[in-house]
Structure formats: C-alpha cells, structure tokens
XYZ file of C-alpha atoms in Angstrom:
478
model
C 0.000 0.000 0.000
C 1.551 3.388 -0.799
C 2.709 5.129 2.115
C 1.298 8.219 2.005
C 4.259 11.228 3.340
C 2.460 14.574 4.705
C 5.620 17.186 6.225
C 4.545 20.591 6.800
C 7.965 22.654 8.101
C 8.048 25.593 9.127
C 11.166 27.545 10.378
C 10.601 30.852 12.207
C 13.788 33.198 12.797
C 13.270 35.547 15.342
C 15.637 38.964 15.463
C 15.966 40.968 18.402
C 17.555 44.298 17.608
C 18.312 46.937 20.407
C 19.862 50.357 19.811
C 22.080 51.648 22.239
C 21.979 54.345 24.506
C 23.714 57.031 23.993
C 24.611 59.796 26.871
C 26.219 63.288 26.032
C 27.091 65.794 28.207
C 24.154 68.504 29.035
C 21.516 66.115 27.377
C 19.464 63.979 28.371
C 19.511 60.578 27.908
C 17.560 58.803 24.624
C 16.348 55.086 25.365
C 15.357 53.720 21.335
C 12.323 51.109 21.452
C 13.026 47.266 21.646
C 11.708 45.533 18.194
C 11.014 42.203 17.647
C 11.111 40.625 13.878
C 9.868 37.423 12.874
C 10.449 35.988 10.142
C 8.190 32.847 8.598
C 10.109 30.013 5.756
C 8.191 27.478 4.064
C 9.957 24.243 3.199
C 9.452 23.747 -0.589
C 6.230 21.384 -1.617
C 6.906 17.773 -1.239
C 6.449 16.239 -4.778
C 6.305 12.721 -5.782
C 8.104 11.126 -2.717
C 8.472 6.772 -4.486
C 11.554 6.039 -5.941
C 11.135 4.308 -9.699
C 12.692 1.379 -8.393
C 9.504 0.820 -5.560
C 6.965 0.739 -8.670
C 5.903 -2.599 -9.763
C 7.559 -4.154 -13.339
C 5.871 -5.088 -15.987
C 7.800 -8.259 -17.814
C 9.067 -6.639 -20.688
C 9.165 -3.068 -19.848
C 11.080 -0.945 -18.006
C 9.678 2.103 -16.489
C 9.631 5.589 -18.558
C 8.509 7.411 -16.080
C 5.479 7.955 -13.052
C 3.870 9.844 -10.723
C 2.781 8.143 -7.535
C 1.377 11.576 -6.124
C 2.290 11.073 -2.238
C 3.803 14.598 -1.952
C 1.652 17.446 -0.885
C 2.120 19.314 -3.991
C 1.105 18.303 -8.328
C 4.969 17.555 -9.425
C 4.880 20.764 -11.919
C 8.434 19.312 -13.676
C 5.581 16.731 -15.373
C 2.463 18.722 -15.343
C 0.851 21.861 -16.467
C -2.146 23.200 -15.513
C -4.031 24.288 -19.074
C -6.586 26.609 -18.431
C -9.503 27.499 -20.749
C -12.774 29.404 -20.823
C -15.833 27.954 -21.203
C -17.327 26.542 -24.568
C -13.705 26.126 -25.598
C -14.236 22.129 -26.773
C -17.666 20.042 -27.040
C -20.089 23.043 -25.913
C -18.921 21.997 -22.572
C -19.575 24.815 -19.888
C -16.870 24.765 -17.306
C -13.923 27.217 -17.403
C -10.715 25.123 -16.687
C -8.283 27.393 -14.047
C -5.008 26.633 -12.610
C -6.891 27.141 -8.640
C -5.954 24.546 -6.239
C -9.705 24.581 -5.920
C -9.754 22.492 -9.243
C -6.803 20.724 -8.940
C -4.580 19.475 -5.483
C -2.874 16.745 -3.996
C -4.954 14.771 -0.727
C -4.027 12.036 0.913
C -1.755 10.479 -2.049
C -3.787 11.304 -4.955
C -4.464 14.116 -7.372
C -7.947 15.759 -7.192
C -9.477 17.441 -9.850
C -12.624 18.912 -9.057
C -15.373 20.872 -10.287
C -16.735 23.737 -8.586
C -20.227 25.257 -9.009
C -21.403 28.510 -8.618
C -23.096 31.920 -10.106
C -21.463 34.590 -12.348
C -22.548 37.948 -11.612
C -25.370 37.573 -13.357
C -26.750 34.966 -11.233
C -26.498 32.231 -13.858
C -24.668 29.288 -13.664
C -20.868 29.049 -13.669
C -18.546 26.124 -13.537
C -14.960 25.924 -13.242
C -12.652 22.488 -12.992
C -9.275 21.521 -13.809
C -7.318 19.896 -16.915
C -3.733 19.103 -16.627
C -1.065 17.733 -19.262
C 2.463 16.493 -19.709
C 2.981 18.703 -23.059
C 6.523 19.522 -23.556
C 7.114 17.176 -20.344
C 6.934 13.954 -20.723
C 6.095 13.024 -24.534
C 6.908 9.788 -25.624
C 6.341 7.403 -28.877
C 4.832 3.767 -27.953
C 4.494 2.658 -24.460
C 1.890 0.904 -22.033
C 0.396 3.480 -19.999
C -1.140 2.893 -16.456
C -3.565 4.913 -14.708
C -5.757 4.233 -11.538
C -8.360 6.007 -10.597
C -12.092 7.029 -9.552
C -14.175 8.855 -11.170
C -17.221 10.855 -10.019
C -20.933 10.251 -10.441
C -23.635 12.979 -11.251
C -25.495 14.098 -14.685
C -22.970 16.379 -16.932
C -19.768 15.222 -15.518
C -17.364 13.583 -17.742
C -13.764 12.433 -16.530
C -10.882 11.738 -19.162
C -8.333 10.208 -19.504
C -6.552 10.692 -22.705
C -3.247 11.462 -25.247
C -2.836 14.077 -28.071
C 0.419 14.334 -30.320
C 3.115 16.883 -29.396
C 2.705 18.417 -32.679
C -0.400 18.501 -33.812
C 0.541 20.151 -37.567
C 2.502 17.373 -38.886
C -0.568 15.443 -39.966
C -3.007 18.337 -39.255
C -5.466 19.674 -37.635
C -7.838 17.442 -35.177
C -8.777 14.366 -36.188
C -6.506 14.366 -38.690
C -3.848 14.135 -35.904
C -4.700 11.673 -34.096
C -6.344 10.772 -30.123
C -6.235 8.104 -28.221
C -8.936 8.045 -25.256
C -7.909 5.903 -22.527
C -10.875 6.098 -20.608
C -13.841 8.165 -20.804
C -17.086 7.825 -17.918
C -20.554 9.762 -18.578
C -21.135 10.774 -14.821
C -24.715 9.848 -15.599
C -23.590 6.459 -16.500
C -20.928 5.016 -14.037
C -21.459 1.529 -14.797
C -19.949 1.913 -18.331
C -16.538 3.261 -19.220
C -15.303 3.832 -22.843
C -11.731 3.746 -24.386
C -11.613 5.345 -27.979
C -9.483 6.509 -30.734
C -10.127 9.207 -33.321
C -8.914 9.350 -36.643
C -9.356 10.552 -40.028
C -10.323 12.436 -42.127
C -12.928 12.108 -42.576
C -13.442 11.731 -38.835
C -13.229 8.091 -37.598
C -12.995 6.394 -34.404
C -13.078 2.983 -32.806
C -14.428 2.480 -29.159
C -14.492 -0.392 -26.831
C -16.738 -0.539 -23.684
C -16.810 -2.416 -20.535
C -20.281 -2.479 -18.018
C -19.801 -3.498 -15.330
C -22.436 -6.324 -13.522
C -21.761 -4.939 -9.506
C -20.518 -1.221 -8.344
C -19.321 1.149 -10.725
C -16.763 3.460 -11.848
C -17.438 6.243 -8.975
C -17.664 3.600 -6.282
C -14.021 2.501 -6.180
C -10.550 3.156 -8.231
C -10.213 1.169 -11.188
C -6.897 0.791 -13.273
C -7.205 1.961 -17.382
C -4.304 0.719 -19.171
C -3.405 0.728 -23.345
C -0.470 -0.677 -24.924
C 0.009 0.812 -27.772
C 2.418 -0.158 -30.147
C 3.355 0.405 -33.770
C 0.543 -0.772 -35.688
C -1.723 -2.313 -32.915
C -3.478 -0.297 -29.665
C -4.681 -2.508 -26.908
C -6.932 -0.825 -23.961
C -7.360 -2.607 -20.271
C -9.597 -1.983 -17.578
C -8.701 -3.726 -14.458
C -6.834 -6.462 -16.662
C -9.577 -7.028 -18.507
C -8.820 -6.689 -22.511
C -11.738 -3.933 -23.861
C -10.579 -3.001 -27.366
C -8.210 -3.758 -30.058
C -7.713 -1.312 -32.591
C -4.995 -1.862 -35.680
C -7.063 -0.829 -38.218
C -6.729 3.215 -39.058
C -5.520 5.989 -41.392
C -4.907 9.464 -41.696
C -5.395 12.173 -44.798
C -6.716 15.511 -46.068
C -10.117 14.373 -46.750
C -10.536 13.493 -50.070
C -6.717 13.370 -50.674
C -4.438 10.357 -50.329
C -3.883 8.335 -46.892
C -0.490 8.817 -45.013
C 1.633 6.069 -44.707
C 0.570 3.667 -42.268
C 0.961 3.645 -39.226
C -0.047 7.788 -38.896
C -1.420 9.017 -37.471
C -0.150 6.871 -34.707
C 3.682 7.178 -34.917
C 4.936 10.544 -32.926
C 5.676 11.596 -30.017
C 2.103 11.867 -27.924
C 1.719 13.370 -24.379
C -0.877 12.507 -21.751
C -3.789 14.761 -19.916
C -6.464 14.092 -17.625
C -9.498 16.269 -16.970
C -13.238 16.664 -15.733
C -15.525 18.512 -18.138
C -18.586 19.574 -17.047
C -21.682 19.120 -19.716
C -20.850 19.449 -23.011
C -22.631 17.709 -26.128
C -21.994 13.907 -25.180
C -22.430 13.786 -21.531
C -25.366 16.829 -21.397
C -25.590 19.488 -18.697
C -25.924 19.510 -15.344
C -29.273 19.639 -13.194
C -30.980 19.602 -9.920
C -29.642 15.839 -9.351
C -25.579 16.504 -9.799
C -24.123 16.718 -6.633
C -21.334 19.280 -6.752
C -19.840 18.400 -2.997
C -18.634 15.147 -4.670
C -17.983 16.237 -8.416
C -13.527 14.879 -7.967
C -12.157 13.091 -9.841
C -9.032 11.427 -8.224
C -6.254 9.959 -9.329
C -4.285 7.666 -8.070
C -1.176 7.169 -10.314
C 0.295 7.138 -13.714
C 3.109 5.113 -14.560
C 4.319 5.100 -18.234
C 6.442 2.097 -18.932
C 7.989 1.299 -22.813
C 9.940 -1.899 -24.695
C 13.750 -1.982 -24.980
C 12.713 -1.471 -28.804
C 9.557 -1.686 -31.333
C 9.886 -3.087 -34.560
C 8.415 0.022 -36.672
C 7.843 -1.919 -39.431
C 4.620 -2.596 -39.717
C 1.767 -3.291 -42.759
C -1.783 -2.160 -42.683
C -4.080 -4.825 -41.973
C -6.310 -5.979 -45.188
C -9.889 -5.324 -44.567
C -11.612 -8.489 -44.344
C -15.267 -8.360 -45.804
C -18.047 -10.716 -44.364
C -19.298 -12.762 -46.933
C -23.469 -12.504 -47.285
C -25.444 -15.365 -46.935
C -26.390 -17.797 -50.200
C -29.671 -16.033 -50.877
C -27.772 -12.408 -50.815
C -28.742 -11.446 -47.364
C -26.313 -9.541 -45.524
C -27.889 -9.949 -42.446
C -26.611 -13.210 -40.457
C -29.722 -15.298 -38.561
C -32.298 -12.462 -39.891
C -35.391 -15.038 -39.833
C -33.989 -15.169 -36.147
C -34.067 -19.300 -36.644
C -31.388 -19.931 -33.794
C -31.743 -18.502 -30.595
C -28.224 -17.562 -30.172
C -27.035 -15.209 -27.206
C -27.702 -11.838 -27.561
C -25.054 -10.696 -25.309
C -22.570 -11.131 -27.060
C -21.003 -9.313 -30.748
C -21.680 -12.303 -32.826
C -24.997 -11.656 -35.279
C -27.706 -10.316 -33.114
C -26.435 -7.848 -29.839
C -28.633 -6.547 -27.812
C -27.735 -3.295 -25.869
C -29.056 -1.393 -23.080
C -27.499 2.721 -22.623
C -28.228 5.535 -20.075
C -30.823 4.185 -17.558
C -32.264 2.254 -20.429
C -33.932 -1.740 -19.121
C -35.054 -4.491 -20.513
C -34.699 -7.835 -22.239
C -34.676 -9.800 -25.479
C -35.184 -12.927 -26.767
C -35.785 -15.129 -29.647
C -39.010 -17.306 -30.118
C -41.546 -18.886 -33.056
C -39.039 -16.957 -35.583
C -39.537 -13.430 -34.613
C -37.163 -11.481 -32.211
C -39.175 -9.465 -28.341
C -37.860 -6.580 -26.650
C -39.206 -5.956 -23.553
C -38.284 -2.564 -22.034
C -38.721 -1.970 -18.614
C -37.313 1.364 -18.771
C -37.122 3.457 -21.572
C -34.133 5.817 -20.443
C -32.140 9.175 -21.613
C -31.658 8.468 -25.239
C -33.483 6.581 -28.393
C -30.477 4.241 -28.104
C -30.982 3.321 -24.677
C -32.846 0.134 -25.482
C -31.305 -0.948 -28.538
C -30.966 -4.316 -30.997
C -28.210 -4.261 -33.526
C -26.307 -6.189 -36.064
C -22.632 -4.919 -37.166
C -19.537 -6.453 -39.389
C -22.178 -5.241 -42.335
C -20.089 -5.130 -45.290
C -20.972 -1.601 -47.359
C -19.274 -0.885 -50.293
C -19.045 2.531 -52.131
C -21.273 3.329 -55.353
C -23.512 0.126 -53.995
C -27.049 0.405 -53.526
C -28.494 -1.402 -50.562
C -32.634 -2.301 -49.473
C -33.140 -2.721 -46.020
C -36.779 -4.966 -45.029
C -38.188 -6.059 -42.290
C -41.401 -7.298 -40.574
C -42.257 -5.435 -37.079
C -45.322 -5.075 -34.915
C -45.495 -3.612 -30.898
C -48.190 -4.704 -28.062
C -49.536 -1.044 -28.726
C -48.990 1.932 -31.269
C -45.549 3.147 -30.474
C -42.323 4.344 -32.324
C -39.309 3.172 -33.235
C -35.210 3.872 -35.041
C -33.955 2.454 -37.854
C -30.793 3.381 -38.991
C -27.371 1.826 -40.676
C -24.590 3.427 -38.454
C -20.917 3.512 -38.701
C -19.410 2.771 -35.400
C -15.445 2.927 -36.905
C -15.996 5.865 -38.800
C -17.289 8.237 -36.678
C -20.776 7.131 -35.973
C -21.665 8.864 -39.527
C -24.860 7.242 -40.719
C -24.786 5.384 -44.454
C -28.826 4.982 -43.492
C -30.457 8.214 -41.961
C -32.087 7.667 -38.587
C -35.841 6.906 -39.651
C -38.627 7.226 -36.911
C -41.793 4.804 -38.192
C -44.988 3.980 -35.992
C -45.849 0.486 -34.956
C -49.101 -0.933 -34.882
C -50.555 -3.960 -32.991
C -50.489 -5.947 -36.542
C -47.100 -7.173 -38.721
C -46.404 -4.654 -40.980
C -43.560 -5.349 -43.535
C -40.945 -2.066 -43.961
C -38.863 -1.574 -46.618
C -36.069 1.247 -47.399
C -33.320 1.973 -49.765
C -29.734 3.735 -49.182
C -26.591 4.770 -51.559
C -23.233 4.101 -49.964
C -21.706 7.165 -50.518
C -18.304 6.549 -48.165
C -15.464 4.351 -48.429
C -15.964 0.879 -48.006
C -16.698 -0.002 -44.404
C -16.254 -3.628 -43.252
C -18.176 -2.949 -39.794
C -21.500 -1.384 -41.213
C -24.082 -1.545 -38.462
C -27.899 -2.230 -38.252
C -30.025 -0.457 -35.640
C -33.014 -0.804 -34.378
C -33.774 1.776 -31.229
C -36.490 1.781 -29.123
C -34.977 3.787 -26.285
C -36.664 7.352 -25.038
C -39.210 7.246 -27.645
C -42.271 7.860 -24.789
C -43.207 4.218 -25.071
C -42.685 0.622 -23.249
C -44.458 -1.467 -25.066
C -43.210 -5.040 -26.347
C -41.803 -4.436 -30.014
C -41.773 -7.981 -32.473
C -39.138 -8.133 -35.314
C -38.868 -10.870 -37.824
C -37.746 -11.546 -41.576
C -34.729 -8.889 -41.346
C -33.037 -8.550 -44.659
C -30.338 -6.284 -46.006
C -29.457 -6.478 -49.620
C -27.818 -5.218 -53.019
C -29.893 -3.209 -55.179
C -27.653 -2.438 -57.779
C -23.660 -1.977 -58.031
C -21.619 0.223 -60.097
C-alpha cells in the first residue's frame, strides 16, 4: 500500500535588535524602542516522494517514467495546468483554471474537481481543472497505467486521454490523431469507454466495458493501453476492452499517409473533468457538486527496450453474405443464439435504459422496462455489415409492438465516426405485422463494420416491439 508522506515545516527566525543608549554631556539621555522581527520560511512542496525502483515491473518493460502523487504538492516538472474558458471544446460549460480549488494533492492522490457557482449575473458558472504532460513527458509507444475514480452525477465527464506533441505534422484534429484511454458519462458510471479518433474524414473505434456490480465512482479502477506500432490494446482492471490496428490518416478526399499515422509521434498525456458538453449533457438539480472529484491515483508510463516500426496495414476483411444475398446473419432469427454477445444479433441497453430480449416462433421481443435518456438506450443491432461505395443497398423487415408506439432504424458507422450510411428513420408500430422496406446509396469508403439499428430507447413508449424476416441487400452496383 503506498505510504502516504504529509511534512509541513516551518522555520521561524526571530531577530531581536536593540539600539544603544547614547549619553552626552548637558543632554538627556535617549532610550530607542526594543523591536522584535519574525520571520516565517516554508519548506518547498513535497512532490512525488516513491523512488522508480519501488513501482511494480511489468515483464518486458522498463519504467519511462510515473507519478505516484504522495507529496503534498502536483509535481509541476511533469504537469501543467491548461486553463480554458468555457465553450472552448464540445459546448462543454466549465472554465478550466489553474486554482488549487480544481486541482490538489490529498491524501496520495491528485484531485481534480469541479466547482459550481453563479457569475454575476446569477447564472450558472462552472470551473474544474485539466492538466497535461505537453513539452514534459512526450513519448512514442508505451503501455500506460492509470488508476483512478471517477465521479458520479449528470454532466460530468472524466478523461483520460493522449494528443500528439505536434499537432501540424498530420493536421489539424482528427486528422492528428487521439487516443482516449478512458472516458465515464457521470450519468452512466457503470460503463466506461476507451476510444481513438482518426481521419479524415473523422473516424474512431471504441471499446466498452459495463460493469455487472458497483461502478466506476464507487471505487478506483486501473485503465491501461499498450500501444504499439501498428496495434493499440486498452485494459480496464486487466480485462482486454478493445483492439484497434485498423486506421488511417489524410486531407479528406486526398491520399492516406503512410501507415501507421497518425499513430507514430511523439504523444503526451492529460487528464481532466468537463462539465456538460454535447456527449455527456448538462448539469441539473440531481448533480451533486460536494462530490464532483475526480481522483487519481497514479500514472506510470512504462515502454519496450525497442519496437519493430515496421509494420503493414491490416487488409480489410469483408463478411461474406449469406447464399440467398442477405447480408444480415440469422435475420429469420431461426437460432436462438445469445444476444449478449457481438456475434450476429447484440442486444444493448445505454443511459438508464432496461429491458430484455429474446428469440421465439421466428420473430425477435424486446421488452423494455425502462425506456431511459436516449433513443439508443434500449437498442438491438447487427454490425460487421459489409458496405461498399457506389452500392445500392434495401433494407426490409417485418415489425409489430403490443400497442402503437415508435421506433429507429438506422445503418450506423461505429469505426468511422458514428456517420450514418442509413439516416435515422422514426416509423410507428401498430398492434399488426407490418412489412418495412427502405433503400440507401453508400456514398463513403468501403466499411467492413456497417451496423444495423433498431432503437427503441426514449421514444415515450414501453411497449413489447416484435421483429422478424430482417433482410439487407444489393440493389444495384456500379
């Protein structure tokens, strides 16, 4: 357990000075007052008080470089504070300061927090803290370890993350590159996300992990990626998330860089808690402010002897249809396979969203129990589509719902950027089967990890939905 080191010194000099008398003849004697100086000196801040050789190895790694944070001050030889008003990034609202009310060093961890409170005005105003190794500690390749705890309440959003140290050799965001180590809606806690963005056009690839007891906020957690040339691996706890070898970088519309950019420079680390902003949403009545910390307890950065830099794209691999040209794998919902896991049919449940599925007589039942914050908080999908550009596609399907009520369909990109090849289409159910039948252009690159969504979320209904006969198929090809 890390031995936490609190010294507080304080060395007072006191200074007595007395002026003499002095006595001359015919005048009287002068007696000068008796002063008493004292003089108050600070010790210096104690900063990161384990030596790199008490940190646990990693076979195959040695140790870059960590901060355990058992001092009493945040080590500023690794960190800067980066301050920023608010609606600088994501229509979030907080202003990021460099106040020890944001960010501080307790009891062997780093805090940042968010404060609330009221401009002049009287309207809300938020400020928090964001700190970053820029021009620091920047390194190429490496796995990077983090613990810590994040907070719970609606419009608080915890990061942990990496940008390049020069952001204008492959341009401008995301044409530069980000890797998200971990990422936790405060409304959410149960879920955390680890992501990276690339492009253009814009592209990520995420990985989750929910977890079945306690959350995020409860207790400290440990978010890990090794990232390597050519292949990104992300960890919670241990417990491999995501995967990621598969990316590019370019000026839209102009040729890719060569692989493996954006990927291959020097990137350096931050850590921050936004508050609201247009993922997590703003704050309300419910988000307790007395709690909103995010606390850290260490990073540790360890690399390989050496990385072979020599690395080759991986070839897309496209998923074949089935005989009768259907892209869509058990779509007559004949086997009742498991629906929690990523192989045909996954069923998903998002931001307070509840309920079930399962497959019967040929036909697929969601049940919600709750219908939650978003459309896609109850939510069946189908990905590892393959789309290919210039290709028409027609999506069918048969659906009917206990009683009248609405549902999503859309074809979604979830590793380029959540574009959609298929617009989100709202349609009514009715108590009787009802066949539905649409058409979409691929207009983007070939994707091997098209997705199929049906949502039936926050759409001011819980009754039972029935799908059956799903189909997705070519039209016409140039």
């Amino acid at each position: 357990m890390k031995r936490f080191i609190k010294v507080i010194g304080i060395i007072c000099v006191f200074a007595i000075a007395c002026s003499g008398i002095v006595g001359c003849e015919n005048r009287e004697s002068e007696t000068s007052a008796t002063t008493d100086v004292t003089t108050c000196v600070t010790e210096p801040p104690l900063l990161n008080q384990t030596e790199q050789s008490a940190v646990p190895e990693l076979d195959g790694y040695t140790l870059l470089w960590n901060d355990e944070f058992n001092g009493t001050d945040m080590d500023e030889t690794i960190w800067n504070y980066e301050p920023h008003s608010p609606g600088w990034t994501n229509n979030e609202l907080q202003a990021y300061t460099d106040s020890e009310e944001n960010v501080f060093v307790r009891d062997g961890e780093l805090v940042i927090k968010a404060v609330a409170s009221e401009d002049l005005d009287g309207n809300d105003y938020y400020t928090s803290g964001k700190v970053t190794t820029q021009n620091k500690e920047e390194f190429t390749y490496g796995k990077i370890v983090v613990r810590a705890k994040v907070p719970e309440g609606q419009g608080l959003w915890p990061a942990i993350w990496m940008m390049p140290a020069d952001q204008n050799i492959y341009g401008s965001w995301p044409m530069c590159g980000e890797i998200d180590i971990m990422e936790v809606l405060g409304n959410d806690v149960q879920t955390a996300y680890a992501t990276i963005h690339y492009g253009a056009p814009h592209a990520q690839q995420q990985g989750t992990l929910t977890l079945d007891d306690g959350s995020f906020s409860e207790d400290f957690h440990e978010y890990s990626v090794e990232w390597e040339p050519g292949e990104m691996r992300f960890y919670i706890d241990g417990v491999l998330i995501n995967t990621v070898n598969d990316w590019f970088t370019a000026v839209e519309g102009g040729e890719e860089k060569p692989y493996p950019a954006p990927f291959n420079l020097p990137f350096f680390l931050q850590m921050n808690l936004a508050v609201g902003g247009d993922w997590p949403g703003n704050p309300d009545e419910t988000t307790d402010f007395s709690n909103a910390e995010f606390e850290i307890d260490y990073v540790r950065v360890y690399q390989k002897p050496q990385y072979d830099t020599n690395v080759q794209k991986p070839v897309k691999i496209f998923r074949e249809p089935l005989e009768d040209g259907n892209l869509i794998y058990n779509g007559d919902f004949a086997e009742a396979e498991d629906l929690t896991d990523t192989t045909n049919w996954n069923f998903l449940l998002f931001s307070e969203g509840a309920g079930s599925a399962a497959i019967t007589d040929g036909s697929i039942v969601i049940t919600s129990q709750a219908e939650g914050t978003e459309a896609y908080s109850v939510q069946l999908v189908q990905a590892d589509l393959p789309l290919y550009n210039g290709t028409k596609y027609r999506i069918t399907f048969d659906a009917c719902a206990a009683s009248e009520r609405d549902m999503i369909v859309c074809v979604s990109a979830p590793t380029n950027g959540w574009i959609r090849y298929f617009e989100d289409t709202s349609l009514t159910l009715s108590t009787d089967w009802e066949t539905y039948t649409y058409e979409f252009d691929m207009t983007e690159k070939d994707d091997n990890n098209g997705r199929l969504e049906f949502n039936m979320g926050n759409l001011d209904s819980l009754a039972e939905i029935s799908i059956r006969n799903v189909r997705i198929e070519v039209v016409a090809a140039e």
